[in-house]
């Protein structure tokens, strides 16, 4: 008797993470291969297919694959306009993978897939209305409404990191604007604020960290231990994040607000101040129906979300085939 | 040969607006009856049914009805928790109307139905991703994602008026918070700001309006004519509105942003400054794919949206019956 497998694929600039999952979200295998960026990434798809085929157990059948990809993706077609790190330009990733794997393939971006993964098998508990935020080098986001990713009219849905939180005089952001949420609540932003304050403050406990060794978790820990400078930084980062989330929640009314990424390693030291700000700016009914939680799946969230997407696509395909044969 | 009609019903505190529309959105008849709030509104449903039945032409068949209702509504069931103006408490409006009319009925709130109406037959041009904002006594909103109203987890989706735009020292809002968008960009908010400024300014052209006669359109007109005080008020109202819309658009990526309500009578005097602020705070790709437009359907938008909802419900019902009979 054969077992049904789905492949989850997370394509990064240096490695491709791969996994086999069952339809119920049981992780059967997980491995990595290096990302071959030679010749503008033209070998990647074949290498993924070869790796999946050699790793697929004899008793298993591959039914579909979901892929998290970098760059700007056209969601409906899985077409990559441009992925700088890899070299793809106008690359039909979904079509290519469907050709070599012979199964249905779906493609989306990392943050959207992580949102779906957390909904399906993580902190989302299957919530149909979810706001997912990842605080890493940048601030990424994924919004789920009626159980599906909100892509918006041109695939920009969920760009929560570029909500403006400082209308005037904010720090410059990679997007070209200033004062984006990403400039104050990402790991990069939090470290920048701490370093700026450290130049004029001699007493902070944060001075004991060597140049480059300071992490956002150190800052949250120092704030918890009472360090004034660290408290200022945490207060600033959580105020803007809580304010942005509360305003989004007033419009979206999610039941789960899930925080992931490196900064979320601070756990309750992050969530406790965040919940206070959220409650202050969210409508009472909105606040009562929303739970703010830490992400559960870490770096695997995207793999789970990718497989969930592939399972949905397979089901839709079967329904359509059934419809046609009637 | 009979013609298929749908009823659109808009229940207000003083009148019930009624209309017959066809499946393609052609308005066939429109009339009003007074809202009978006696005995906690217990006669309203029967009066609506009697009015519809007496007005329905002999050659027409009623296939469904959509209803805009005040108060807090449970969207899935059409149950009204409490409608203060009418007296309903825990009232199963949808069930009651389905019983007396004998057709499928759907219920939603005014702003959500107006958003759907504009999408279907108004300024939305059928857009699947729409942000609808009505600037009247308050600020109402409706968000459409993947072609459907975003209700959120507890029916609070689209409460755009209660996005906080002034985090500290803002004016008190009816919702209990302070500094909500509604306090600065509603007709009430704009008039309040003008009156406050008029107490310390002697030169403004707005002084020629008698107490109570000043409208928001007068303020927009005076601003266009160069009145400094009016320009300040317009600049404040449009800054906060544009900022809130841009931040929402960064998350939702709508293709149409539609502005209705009494304040929108100022037309381009409102939209021109709004577009400038929007462009400043929205991501370039978000801004490029979003069109900011005036609502087209005025007070009839809700009737159109209600009928659209009824048509969808009828279609779903038929699909389900087909599925069951197979």
XYZ file of C-alpha atoms in Angstrom:
652
model
C 0.000 0.000 0.000
C 1.385 3.401 -0.929
C 1.345 6.524 1.203
C 0.462 9.988 -0.166
C 3.251 12.576 0.174
C 3.437 16.285 -0.571
C 6.735 18.142 -0.999
C 7.367 21.460 0.746
C 10.158 23.478 -0.860
C 11.718 26.684 0.485
C 14.106 28.265 -1.989
C 16.658 30.609 -0.402
C 19.732 32.334 -1.756
C 22.160 29.757 -0.296
C 20.125 26.623 0.452
C 16.912 24.974 -0.699
C 15.037 23.385 2.206
C 12.920 20.377 1.308
C 10.460 18.208 3.196
C 7.858 15.499 2.710
C 4.581 15.873 4.580
C 1.371 13.869 4.585
C -2.076 15.318 3.954
C -2.600 15.673 7.706
C 0.618 17.655 8.122
C 2.840 14.897 9.491
C 6.498 15.651 8.737
C 8.045 12.532 7.175
C 11.457 13.795 6.063
C 13.373 17.055 5.902
C 16.664 17.890 4.195
C 18.581 20.638 2.403
C 20.523 21.064 -0.814
C 22.706 24.026 -1.778
C 21.143 26.622 -4.093
C 23.012 26.520 -7.380
C 22.912 30.118 -8.569
C 25.236 29.457 -11.552
C 23.898 30.452 -14.988
C 21.144 32.588 -13.432
C 19.715 29.674 -11.444
C 18.794 27.609 -14.502
C 19.744 24.286 -12.851
C 17.818 24.754 -9.588
C 14.533 23.232 -10.726
C 16.180 20.080 -12.114
C 18.254 19.682 -8.946
C 15.137 20.004 -6.772
C 13.328 17.382 -8.855
C 16.291 14.976 -8.759
C 16.634 15.379 -5.015
C 12.917 14.782 -4.419
C 12.815 11.748 -6.708
C 15.873 10.103 -5.140
C 14.587 10.738 -1.611
C 10.966 9.654 -2.161
C 10.467 6.249 -0.496
C 9.299 3.375 -2.688
C 6.071 3.069 -0.704
C 5.170 6.764 -1.251
C 3.469 8.663 -4.088
C 4.096 12.378 -4.606
C 0.761 14.199 -5.101
C 1.838 17.836 -5.173
C 4.409 20.411 -4.167
C 4.317 23.864 -2.611
C 7.175 26.319 -2.991
C 8.285 29.384 -1.094
C 10.310 31.578 -3.410
C 12.107 34.890 -3.112
C 11.570 37.846 -5.400
C 8.434 39.293 -6.837
C 5.958 36.498 -7.645
C 2.790 36.541 -9.704
C 0.688 34.405 -7.391
C -1.863 33.049 -9.859
C 0.735 31.768 -12.286
C 3.779 31.187 -10.072
C 5.809 33.381 -12.408
C 8.883 35.077 -10.867
C 9.433 38.570 -12.235
C 12.850 38.983 -10.677
C 14.692 37.185 -7.860
C 17.926 39.116 -7.356
C 19.722 36.579 -5.105
C 19.151 33.745 -7.514
C 19.295 35.411 -10.896
C 15.822 34.469 -12.125
C 14.195 37.001 -14.412
C 10.732 36.392 -15.892
C 11.034 32.782 -14.819
C 7.961 30.477 -14.943
C 8.894 28.619 -11.715
C 5.560 26.855 -11.239
C 5.352 25.680 -14.831
C 8.954 24.429 -14.772
C 8.468 22.522 -11.520
C 5.175 21.023 -12.715
C 6.951 19.831 -15.848
C 9.838 18.108 -14.041
C 7.851 16.785 -11.055
C 4.700 15.832 -12.939
C 2.438 17.002 -10.088
C 0.475 20.141 -9.217
C 2.727 22.940 -7.879
C 1.872 26.193 -6.093
C 4.224 29.106 -5.385
C 3.974 31.955 -2.894
C 6.312 34.156 -0.867
C 7.902 33.210 2.457
C 5.819 35.356 4.774
C 2.510 34.317 3.187
C 3.440 30.633 3.398
C 4.573 31.014 7.013
C 1.178 32.586 7.801
C -0.577 29.588 6.210
C 1.743 27.115 7.942
C 1.041 28.632 11.362
C -2.691 28.598 10.631
C -2.643 24.939 9.604
C -0.257 23.307 12.049
C 1.052 26.065 14.334
C -0.158 28.855 16.598
C -3.144 29.698 14.385
C -5.194 26.654 15.449
C -6.911 26.708 12.056
C -8.086 30.322 12.434
C -9.803 31.652 9.317
C -8.834 35.255 10.160
C -5.169 35.643 11.017
C -2.525 38.329 11.055
C 1.028 36.949 10.892
C 4.055 39.140 11.470
C 7.667 38.094 11.299
C 10.241 40.318 12.982
C 13.618 39.486 11.498
C 16.116 41.484 9.460
C 13.004 43.158 8.106
C 9.346 42.996 9.096
C 7.319 40.600 6.956
C 3.640 39.878 7.077
C 0.893 37.596 5.872
C -2.834 38.212 6.209
C -5.400 35.407 6.117
C -9.048 36.243 5.467
C -11.757 33.577 5.135
C -9.011 30.964 5.388
C -6.952 32.130 2.403
C -3.965 34.423 1.912
C -4.871 38.006 1.084
C -2.747 38.754 -1.987
C -4.401 42.023 -2.921
C -4.748 43.350 -6.432
C -1.077 43.110 -7.429
C 0.425 40.600 -4.993
C 1.442 43.235 -2.430
C -1.073 42.145 0.235
C 0.418 41.763 3.719
C 3.270 44.270 3.323
C 2.872 45.148 6.987
C 6.538 46.104 7.393
C 5.964 49.154 5.237
C 3.108 50.635 7.184
C 4.310 54.105 8.142
C 4.503 54.533 11.918
C 6.590 57.725 12.075
C 5.015 60.193 9.627
C 7.794 62.794 9.940
C 11.534 62.441 10.583
C 11.577 58.637 10.634
C 14.640 56.602 9.658
C 15.052 55.720 5.967
C 13.682 52.322 4.903
C 14.914 49.979 2.163
C 11.628 50.563 0.334
C 12.500 54.213 -0.301
C 10.049 55.655 2.232
C 10.919 56.731 5.789
C 9.464 55.787 9.174
C 8.181 52.342 8.140
C 7.356 49.814 10.886
C 10.399 47.884 9.656
C 12.703 50.767 10.659
C 11.737 50.472 14.356
C 10.408 46.945 15.023
C 12.707 44.683 12.977
C 15.874 43.252 14.543
C 17.825 45.715 12.418
C 15.698 48.619 13.620
C 15.859 47.639 17.280
C 19.654 47.271 17.146
C 19.967 50.591 15.324
C 17.927 52.385 17.993
C 19.989 50.786 20.787
C 23.287 51.739 19.143
C 22.139 55.320 18.612
C 21.149 55.647 22.267
C 24.398 53.983 23.457
C 26.507 56.762 21.931
C 25.078 59.290 24.413
C 24.518 56.973 27.391
C 27.393 55.701 29.540
C 25.497 53.678 32.182
C 23.586 51.085 30.192
C 24.325 47.419 30.857
C 24.312 46.982 27.100
C 27.817 48.492 26.931
C 29.247 45.146 28.077
C 28.367 43.555 24.733
C 31.125 43.738 22.159
C 30.554 45.465 18.853
C 28.441 43.132 16.711
C 27.594 40.693 19.509
C 24.479 42.482 20.813
C 21.196 40.731 19.917
C 17.618 41.919 20.235
C 17.071 39.254 22.897
C 19.867 40.849 24.973
C 18.027 44.164 24.720
C 14.692 42.653 25.810
C 16.457 40.819 28.685
C 18.202 44.019 29.825
C 14.881 45.890 29.683
C 13.303 43.212 31.864
C 16.212 43.565 34.305
C 15.507 47.306 34.523
C 18.116 48.863 32.230
C 16.726 52.304 31.344
C 18.173 52.538 27.858
C 16.993 49.031 26.955
C 13.545 49.843 28.341
C 13.370 52.911 26.089
C 14.257 50.855 23.027
C 11.768 48.091 23.856
C 9.075 50.626 24.586
C 9.625 52.349 21.246
C 9.717 49.109 19.230
C 6.635 47.642 20.910
C 4.656 50.891 20.868
C 4.899 51.247 17.099
C 4.304 47.541 16.507
C 1.310 47.420 18.862
C -0.126 50.599 17.355
C 0.205 49.287 13.784
C -1.263 45.899 14.716
C -4.186 47.458 16.604
C -5.065 49.689 13.659
C -4.855 46.767 11.244
C -6.987 44.697 13.603
C -9.628 47.458 13.728
C -9.995 46.939 9.988
C -9.399 43.158 9.750
C -10.763 41.800 13.055
C -8.460 38.745 13.227
C -8.853 36.055 15.862
C -5.120 35.229 15.927
C -2.199 37.634 15.744
C 0.965 35.560 15.452
C 4.451 36.961 15.943
C 7.455 35.087 14.573
C 11.034 35.799 13.463
C 14.233 36.269 15.437
C 12.931 39.128 17.604
C 10.143 36.841 18.891
C 12.787 34.834 20.786
C 12.253 37.457 23.523
C 8.882 35.747 24.068
C 6.825 37.306 26.885
C 9.233 40.257 27.214
C 8.008 41.177 23.734
C 4.384 40.054 23.974
C 3.563 41.618 27.372
C 4.251 45.266 26.383
C 2.776 44.578 22.937
C -0.528 43.396 24.399
C -0.831 46.582 26.499
C -0.378 48.866 23.492
C -2.706 46.705 21.396
C -5.463 46.905 23.970
C -5.119 50.679 24.168
C -5.678 51.251 20.450
C -7.932 48.370 19.367
C -11.724 48.610 19.662
C -12.884 46.616 22.702
C -14.700 43.963 20.621
C -11.695 43.689 18.306
C -9.308 43.331 21.230
C -11.517 40.747 22.975
C -11.682 38.512 19.937
C -7.944 38.653 19.122
C -5.274 36.496 20.710
C -1.639 37.626 20.358
C 0.644 34.578 20.279
C 4.174 33.507 19.435
C 4.682 31.501 16.244
C 5.161 27.762 16.866
C 6.839 26.403 13.762
C 9.948 28.596 13.511
C 11.766 28.276 10.200
C 9.594 25.323 9.166
C 6.399 27.405 8.961
C 6.895 28.116 5.276
C 7.284 24.409 4.442
C 3.985 23.616 6.167
C 2.235 26.499 4.416
C 3.624 25.423 1.055
C 2.280 21.903 1.527
C -1.114 23.211 2.676
C -1.313 25.236 -0.541
C -0.403 22.167 -2.612
C -3.090 20.109 -0.853
C -5.732 22.776 -1.624
C -4.594 22.948 -5.239
C -4.769 19.167 -5.603
C -8.294 19.121 -4.140
C -9.433 21.894 -6.493
C -7.902 20.071 -9.447
C -9.775 16.890 -8.534
C -13.058 18.764 -8.144
C -12.588 20.345 -11.554
C -11.797 17.005 -13.175
C -14.897 15.552 -11.549
C -16.961 18.481 -12.861
C -15.665 17.990 -16.387
C -16.311 14.239 -16.460
C -19.961 14.606 -15.473
C -43.412 35.122 -19.195
C -42.337 36.149 -15.720
C -39.378 38.306 -14.812
C -37.013 37.516 -11.913
C -36.873 40.208 -9.210
C -34.769 40.624 -6.084
C -35.741 42.970 -3.243
C -33.230 45.358 -1.705
C -34.231 46.559 1.755
C -32.530 49.264 3.802
C -33.913 49.491 7.322
C -33.292 52.846 9.025
C -34.571 54.350 12.245
C -37.256 56.440 10.514
C -37.810 54.900 7.066
C -37.375 51.576 5.336
C -36.145 51.994 1.775
C -37.213 49.270 -0.643
C -36.400 48.437 -4.244
C -36.788 45.749 -6.878
C -33.763 44.934 -8.997
C -33.101 42.325 -11.656
C -30.206 39.886 -11.599
C -28.187 42.237 -13.787
C -28.712 45.143 -11.396
C -31.417 46.986 -13.289
C -33.481 49.097 -10.887
C -37.180 48.352 -11.549
C -38.901 50.150 -8.669
C -37.946 52.080 -5.539
C -40.099 53.283 -2.648
C -40.150 53.925 1.083
C -42.321 53.072 4.061
C -42.061 54.526 7.574
C -40.224 52.409 10.163
C -42.754 51.340 12.771
C -40.717 51.238 15.969
C -43.749 50.560 18.181
C -43.598 47.451 20.396
C -39.828 47.163 19.898
C -40.135 46.948 16.128
C -42.133 43.728 16.115
C -44.348 44.805 13.175
C -41.565 45.892 10.830
C -40.964 42.537 9.155
C -44.669 41.987 8.403
C -44.996 45.525 7.047
C -41.992 45.019 4.774
C -43.434 41.752 3.472
C -46.880 43.279 2.874
C -45.357 46.251 1.061
C -43.214 44.025 -1.159
C -46.086 41.691 -1.976
C -48.499 44.480 -2.881
C -45.901 46.221 -5.039
C -44.572 43.153 -6.878
C -45.927 43.243 -10.455
C -47.978 40.262 -11.633
C -45.398 39.402 -14.274
C -42.542 39.231 -11.699
C -41.300 36.499 -9.342
C -39.389 37.382 -6.179
C -36.274 35.186 -5.906
C -34.510 36.644 -2.880
C -34.001 39.676 -0.673
C -30.996 41.464 0.793
C -31.285 43.667 3.854
C -29.174 46.437 5.320
C -29.854 46.662 9.033
C -28.619 48.818 11.876
C -27.160 47.497 15.111
C -24.760 44.684 15.749
C -25.438 41.836 13.314
C -24.239 38.245 13.315
C -23.468 37.990 9.634
C -23.740 34.238 9.153
C -27.193 33.986 10.697
C -28.610 37.483 10.184
C -29.317 37.691 13.899
C -29.485 41.229 15.361
C -28.009 41.414 18.852
C -29.250 44.906 19.551
C -30.512 47.728 17.334
C -31.031 50.707 19.631
C -32.988 52.950 17.205
C -35.510 50.235 16.424
C -35.775 48.319 19.667
C -34.721 44.902 18.380
C -32.867 42.744 20.889
C -31.697 39.218 19.995
C -33.918 39.404 16.940
C -33.612 36.735 14.189
C -34.193 39.207 11.336
C -33.102 36.916 8.517
C -35.183 33.984 9.742
C -38.263 36.172 10.222
C -37.969 37.716 6.774
C -37.392 34.337 5.134
C -40.529 33.076 6.855
C -42.790 35.903 5.699
C -41.283 36.368 2.227
C -40.687 32.687 1.449
C -37.374 33.422 -0.299
C -33.688 33.393 0.616
C -32.674 36.484 2.663
C -29.252 37.877 3.548
C -28.498 40.601 6.097
C -25.434 42.818 6.528
C -24.629 46.310 7.773
C -24.975 49.504 5.746
C -21.308 50.203 5.073
C -20.560 46.620 3.998
C -23.551 46.584 1.634
C -22.600 49.972 0.213
C -19.108 48.590 -0.468
C -20.643 45.623 -2.333
C -23.094 47.865 -4.186
C -20.304 50.126 -5.425
C -18.281 47.079 -6.459
C -21.176 45.595 -8.418
C -22.818 48.567 -10.093
C -20.880 51.655 -8.973
C -17.357 53.048 -8.837
C -15.773 49.653 -8.100
C -16.122 48.357 -11.669
C -16.336 44.821 -10.302
C -13.003 45.091 -8.436
C -12.257 42.026 -6.307
C -10.115 44.079 -3.893
C -11.817 47.239 -2.697
C -11.650 49.639 0.186
C -14.862 51.609 0.693
C -15.051 54.543 3.078
C -18.081 56.633 3.860
C -17.530 60.044 5.427
C -20.788 61.105 7.058
C -21.797 61.792 10.641
C -19.234 59.097 11.405
C -16.669 57.286 9.275
C -17.851 53.889 8.077
C -15.993 51.329 6.044
C -16.299 48.134 4.089
C -13.421 45.998 2.856
C -13.741 43.588 -0.048
C -11.144 40.843 -0.502
C -11.384 38.194 -3.234
C -14.759 39.653 -4.164
C -16.428 39.195 -0.771
C -16.948 41.377 2.310
C -14.272 40.973 4.966
C -16.292 40.407 8.137
C -13.411 39.339 10.358
C -13.679 36.930 13.249
C -16.518 38.672 15.091
C -18.196 40.849 12.466
C -16.057 43.914 13.191
C -14.179 43.845 9.867
C -14.008 47.221 8.125
C -14.261 49.429 11.221
C -12.001 51.919 9.504
C -13.475 54.884 11.377
C -11.896 53.650 14.584
C -8.351 53.409 13.345
C -6.382 55.669 15.699
C -4.754 58.545 13.843
C -3.842 60.770 16.802
C -2.144 58.520 19.393
C -2.003 61.184 22.113
C -4.330 64.083 22.951
C -6.906 63.317 20.267
C -10.572 64.251 20.585
C -12.870 61.736 22.321
C -14.716 59.319 20.024
C -18.147 57.698 20.481
C -16.406 54.322 20.711
C -14.728 55.268 23.995
C -11.234 55.730 22.536
C -9.668 59.051 21.515
C -8.074 60.238 18.289
C -9.991 57.891 15.965
C -10.128 58.708 12.236
C -13.817 59.465 12.791
C -12.920 62.365 15.123
C -11.075 64.245 12.352
C -12.357 63.069 8.950
C -16.119 62.676 9.471
C -18.470 65.597 8.766
C -18.850 65.962 12.532
C -15.076 65.998 13.033
C -14.419 68.470 10.230
C -17.098 70.872 11.517
C -15.746 70.529 15.079
C -12.225 71.423 13.948
C -13.517 74.409 11.966
C -15.561 75.713 14.898
C -12.621 75.365 17.273
C -10.373 77.326 14.953
C -13.062 79.985 14.328
C -13.095 80.953 18.037
C -9.530 82.294 17.774
C -9.584 83.494 14.148
C -11.415 86.675 13.096
C -10.546 86.782 9.363
C -11.892 83.547 7.984
C -14.564 83.707 5.296
C -16.334 80.943 7.208
C -17.574 83.534 9.737
C -20.282 84.575 7.275
C -22.102 81.274 7.796
C -24.717 81.378 10.514
C -24.472 79.041 13.480
C -25.533 75.578 12.312
C -25.577 76.459 8.594
C -21.915 75.651 7.848
C -21.400 72.416 5.868
C -18.243 70.492 5.108
C -18.659 71.392 1.450
C -18.520 75.111 2.426
C -15.223 74.406 4.191
C -13.747 72.591 1.171
C -14.968 75.396 -1.133
C -13.450 78.078 1.132
C -10.159 76.156 1.237
C -10.130 76.013 -2.563
C -10.765 79.790 -2.627
C -7.701 80.294 -0.410
C -9.195 80.780 3.084
C -6.318 79.989 5.479
C -8.440 78.546 8.279
C -10.421 76.334 5.898
C -7.173 75.179 4.291
C -5.874 74.141 7.716
C -9.006 72.134 8.448
C -9.008 70.429 5.040
C -5.316 69.695 5.341
C -5.793 68.082 8.753
C -8.829 66.012 7.703
C -7.237 64.798 4.473
C -3.821 64.145 6.022
C -5.200 61.734 8.587
C -7.562 60.099 6.101
C -4.856 59.721 3.462
C -2.391 58.386 6.034
C -4.867 55.803 7.357
C -5.886 54.721 3.845
C -2.266 54.423 2.683
C -1.359 52.244 5.658
C -4.397 50.049 5.112
C -3.547 49.821 1.424
C 0.025 48.724 2.257
C -1.567 45.728 3.977
C -4.578 45.143 1.687
C -3.349 46.254 -1.759
C -6.788 47.247 -3.113
C -7.345 48.253 -6.736
C -10.208 50.629 -5.902
C -10.490 53.010 -2.963
C -13.980 54.485 -3.013
C -15.024 57.498 -0.961
C -18.702 58.143 -0.276
C -20.881 59.924 2.267
C -21.808 63.579 2.690
C -18.220 64.853 2.900
C -17.525 63.371 -0.551
C -19.790 66.048 -2.060
C -16.616 68.189 -2.048
C -15.458 65.910 -4.897
C -12.024 66.868 -6.287
C -11.405 69.361 -3.450
C -11.368 66.291 -1.206
C -9.749 63.767 -3.567
C -6.869 65.949 -4.789
C -5.208 66.518 -1.376
C -6.101 62.938 -0.385
C -4.261 61.492 -3.376
C -1.113 63.456 -2.505
C -1.014 62.145 1.073
C -1.839 58.628 -0.125
C 1.028 58.623 -2.585
C 3.444 59.836 0.097
C 2.731 56.951 2.488
C 1.771 54.040 0.227
C 4.422 51.748 -1.268
C 4.984 52.670 -4.930
C 3.529 49.388 -6.259
C 0.554 49.736 -3.915
C -0.039 53.318 -4.962
C 0.285 52.497 -8.676
C -2.323 49.746 -8.505
C -4.888 51.725 -6.482
C -7.403 54.167 -7.910
C -9.050 56.623 -5.485
C -12.563 57.447 -6.703
C -15.825 58.997 -5.563
C -18.732 56.644 -4.878
C -21.323 56.599 -7.703
C -24.496 55.250 -6.164
C -25.050 57.659 -3.260
C -27.709 56.478 -0.823
C -28.754 53.625 -3.124
C -25.422 51.786 -2.787
C -26.697 49.676 0.103
C -29.763 48.534 -1.854
C -27.560 47.361 -4.724
C -25.185 45.572 -2.333
C -28.097 43.896 -0.560
C -29.446 42.547 -3.838
C -25.984 41.370 -4.911
C -25.745 39.412 -1.657
C -29.188 37.894 -2.230
C -28.225 36.857 -5.765
C -25.071 35.124 -4.469
C -27.071 33.377 -1.749
C -29.646 32.177 -4.268
C -26.907 30.821 -6.539
C -25.226 29.007 -3.631
C -28.559 27.551 -2.567
C -29.173 26.230 -6.068
C -25.682 24.716 -6.281
C -26.224 22.975 -2.961
C -29.598 21.617 -4.035
C -28.006 20.365 -7.244
C -25.248 18.684 -5.228
C -27.754 16.975 -2.956
C -29.919 15.691 -5.794
C -27.023 13.957 -7.558
